[in-house]
Coordinates of C-alpha atoms in Angstrom, one line a residue:
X1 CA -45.2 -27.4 86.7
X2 CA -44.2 -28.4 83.4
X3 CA -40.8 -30.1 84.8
X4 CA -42.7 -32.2 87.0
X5 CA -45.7 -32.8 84.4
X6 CA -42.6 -34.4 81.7
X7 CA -41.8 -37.1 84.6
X8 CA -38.7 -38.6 84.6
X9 CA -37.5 -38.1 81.5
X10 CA -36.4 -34.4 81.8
X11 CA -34.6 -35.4 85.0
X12 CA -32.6 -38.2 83.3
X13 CA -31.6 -35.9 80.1
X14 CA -30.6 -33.3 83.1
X15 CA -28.9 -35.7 85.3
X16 CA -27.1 -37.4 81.8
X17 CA -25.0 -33.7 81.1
X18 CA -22.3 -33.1 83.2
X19 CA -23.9 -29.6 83.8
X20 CA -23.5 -27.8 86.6
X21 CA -26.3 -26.3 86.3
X22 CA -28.4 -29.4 84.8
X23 CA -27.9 -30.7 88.0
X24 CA -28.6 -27.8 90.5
X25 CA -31.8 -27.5 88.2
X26 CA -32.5 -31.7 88.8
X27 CA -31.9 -31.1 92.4
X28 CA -34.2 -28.2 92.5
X29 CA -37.0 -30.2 90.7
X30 CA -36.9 -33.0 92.9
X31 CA -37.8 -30.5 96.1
X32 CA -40.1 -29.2 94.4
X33 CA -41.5 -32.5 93.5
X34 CA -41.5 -33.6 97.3
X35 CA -42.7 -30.4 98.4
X36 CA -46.2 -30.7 96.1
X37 CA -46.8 -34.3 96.8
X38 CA -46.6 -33.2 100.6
X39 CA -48.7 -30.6 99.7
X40 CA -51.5 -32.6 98.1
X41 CA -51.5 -35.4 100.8
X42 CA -51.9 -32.6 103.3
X43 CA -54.4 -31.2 101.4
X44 CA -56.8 -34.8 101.3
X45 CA -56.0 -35.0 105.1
X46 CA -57.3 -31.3 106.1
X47 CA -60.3 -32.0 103.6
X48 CA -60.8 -35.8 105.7
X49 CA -60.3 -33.9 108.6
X50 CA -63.1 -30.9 107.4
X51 CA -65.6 -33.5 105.6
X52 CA -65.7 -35.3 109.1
X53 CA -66.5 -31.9 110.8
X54 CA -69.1 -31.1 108.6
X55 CA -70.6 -34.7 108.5
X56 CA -70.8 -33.8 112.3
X57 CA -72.2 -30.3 112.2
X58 CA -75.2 -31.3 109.4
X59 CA -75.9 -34.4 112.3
X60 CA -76.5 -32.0 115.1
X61 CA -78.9 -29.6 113.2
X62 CA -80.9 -32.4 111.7
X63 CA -79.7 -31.5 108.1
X64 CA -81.1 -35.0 105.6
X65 CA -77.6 -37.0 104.9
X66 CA -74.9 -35.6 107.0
X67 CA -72.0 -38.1 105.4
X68 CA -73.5 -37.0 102.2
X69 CA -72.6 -33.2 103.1
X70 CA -69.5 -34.3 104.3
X71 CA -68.7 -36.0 101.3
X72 CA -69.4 -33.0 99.3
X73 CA -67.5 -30.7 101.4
X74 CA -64.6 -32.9 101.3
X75 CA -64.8 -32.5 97.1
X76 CA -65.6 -29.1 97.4
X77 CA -62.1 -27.7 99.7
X78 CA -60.2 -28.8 96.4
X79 CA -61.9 -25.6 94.8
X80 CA -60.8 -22.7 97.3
X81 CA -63.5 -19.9 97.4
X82 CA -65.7 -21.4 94.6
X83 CA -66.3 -24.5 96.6
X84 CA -67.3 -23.4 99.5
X85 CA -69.4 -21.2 98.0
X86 CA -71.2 -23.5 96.3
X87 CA -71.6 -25.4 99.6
X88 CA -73.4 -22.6 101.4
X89 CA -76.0 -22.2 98.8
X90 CA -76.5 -25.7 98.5
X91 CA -76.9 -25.9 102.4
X92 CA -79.1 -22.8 102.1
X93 CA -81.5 -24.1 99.7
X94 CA -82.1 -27.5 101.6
X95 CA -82.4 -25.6 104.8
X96 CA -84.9 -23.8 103.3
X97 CA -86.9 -27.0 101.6
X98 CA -86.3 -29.1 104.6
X99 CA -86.5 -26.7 108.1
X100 CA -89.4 -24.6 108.5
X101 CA -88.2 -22.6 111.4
X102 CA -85.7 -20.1 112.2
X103 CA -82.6 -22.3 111.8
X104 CA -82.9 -22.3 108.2
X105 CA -79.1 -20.3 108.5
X106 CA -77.8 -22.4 110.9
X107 CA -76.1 -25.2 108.6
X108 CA -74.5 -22.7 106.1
X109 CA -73.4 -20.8 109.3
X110 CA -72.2 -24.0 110.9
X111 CA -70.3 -24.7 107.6
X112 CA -68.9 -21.1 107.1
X113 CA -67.6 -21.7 110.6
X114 CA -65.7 -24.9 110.2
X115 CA -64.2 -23.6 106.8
X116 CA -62.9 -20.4 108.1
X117 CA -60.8 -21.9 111.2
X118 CA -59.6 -24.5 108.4
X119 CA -58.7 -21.6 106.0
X120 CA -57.5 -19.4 108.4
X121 CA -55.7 -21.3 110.8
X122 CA -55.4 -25.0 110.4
X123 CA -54.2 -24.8 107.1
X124 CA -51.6 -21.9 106.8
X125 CA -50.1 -23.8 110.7
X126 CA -49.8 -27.0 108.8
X127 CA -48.3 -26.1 105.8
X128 CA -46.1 -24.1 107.0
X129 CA -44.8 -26.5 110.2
X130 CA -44.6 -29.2 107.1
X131 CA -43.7 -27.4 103.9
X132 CA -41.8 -25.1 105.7
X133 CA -43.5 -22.5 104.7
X134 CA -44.8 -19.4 106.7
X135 CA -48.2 -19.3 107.5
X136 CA -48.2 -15.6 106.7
X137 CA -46.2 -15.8 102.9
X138 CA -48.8 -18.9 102.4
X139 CA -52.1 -16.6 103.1
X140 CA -50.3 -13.7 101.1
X141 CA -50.1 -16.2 98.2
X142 CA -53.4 -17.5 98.3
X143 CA -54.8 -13.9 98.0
X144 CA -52.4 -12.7 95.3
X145 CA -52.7 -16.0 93.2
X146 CA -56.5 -16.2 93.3
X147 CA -56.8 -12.1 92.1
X148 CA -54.3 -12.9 89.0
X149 CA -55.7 -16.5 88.5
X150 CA -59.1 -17.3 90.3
X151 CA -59.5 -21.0 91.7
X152 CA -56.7 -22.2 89.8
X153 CA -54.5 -19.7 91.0
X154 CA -55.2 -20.4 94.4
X155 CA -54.9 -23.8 94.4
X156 CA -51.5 -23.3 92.9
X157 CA -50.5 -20.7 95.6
X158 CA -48.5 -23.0 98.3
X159 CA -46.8 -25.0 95.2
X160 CA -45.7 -21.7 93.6
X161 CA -44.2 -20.6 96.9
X162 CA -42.4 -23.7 97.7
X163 CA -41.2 -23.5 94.2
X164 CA -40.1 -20.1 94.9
X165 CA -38.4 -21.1 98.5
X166 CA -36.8 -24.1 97.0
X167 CA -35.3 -21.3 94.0
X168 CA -33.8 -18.9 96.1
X169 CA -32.5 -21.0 98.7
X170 CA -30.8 -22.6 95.8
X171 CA -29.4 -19.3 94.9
X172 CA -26.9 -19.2 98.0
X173 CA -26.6 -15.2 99.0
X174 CA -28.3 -13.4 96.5
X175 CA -31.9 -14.4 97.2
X176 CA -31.4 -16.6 100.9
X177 CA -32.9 -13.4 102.2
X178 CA -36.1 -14.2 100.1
X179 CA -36.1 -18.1 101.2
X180 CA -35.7 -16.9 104.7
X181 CA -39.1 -14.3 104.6
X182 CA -41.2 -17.2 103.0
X183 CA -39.7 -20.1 105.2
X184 CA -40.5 -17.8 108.3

């Protein structure tokens, strides 16, 4: 992260030595650099993709605003687990200043819904038909990362694979076996 925080410059001083290993370390940076600007764009387009749901869903139970709740569901996906917390007690509290009947539940369940295909399906599929990544190694690392780091650490998760794919298929025979597993 720090490598592709420092820009250019680091590449240039690493690309300047004749090194060889300077410039399997260059090489390996700008991968990684493609690989977590993939990553983010697919991101926003999941998050388009989910906000549009969700503007949907809050429309056919009558919830005040739908492209508002859309809106903030689109913000929210950026935060894994904390957002979409927050999301559901928000939804809970206006369903319970605004409906009067039973269905009360129904937005937050119509949210939970939406998020869990996206997190459980749509998501790991994409990355890992993009990223080349596999949909399993990427849910593995979501878990892991969030218990060590929280919401940071699972935001990072698919970035710190890719990184790792990129490292060990770099590493021709000792750790191709490791790049294969997380490719998939």
């Amino acid at each position: 992260m720090f490598f592709l925080a420092a820009g250019g410059q680091v590449r240039r001083r690493l690309l300047a030595s004749h090194n060889t290993l300077a410039h399997s370390v260059a090489a390996i940076g700008d991968q990684v650099e493609d690989i977590v600007s993939r990553y983010l764009s697919l991101l926003a387009l999941i998050n388009l993709c989910q906000a549009v749901a969700i503007t949907i869903a809050m429309k056919l139970v009558h919830m005040p605003a739908p492209p508002v709740w859309g809106a903030m569901a689109f913000v929210a996906e950026f935060f894994p687990y904390l957002g979409g917390a927050t999301m559901v007690i928000l939804l809970t509290l206006v369903g319970l200043a605004t409906k009067g009947d039973g269905s009360v539940l129904l937005p937050p369940a119509l949210y939970l819904v939406v998020t869990t295909i996206q997190n459980s399906v749509i998501s790991p599929v994409t990355y890992g038909r993009y990223l080349k990544l596999s949909p399993a190694a990427i849910l593995i690392s979501v878990m892991t990362w969030w218990l060590i780091w929280g919401v940071m650490g699972a935001f990072l998760a698919v970035p710190i694979l890719a990184t790792i794919r990129v490292v060990c298929d770099q590493q021709k025979g000792r750790l191709s076996a490791v790049a294969a597993l997380i490719e998939g």
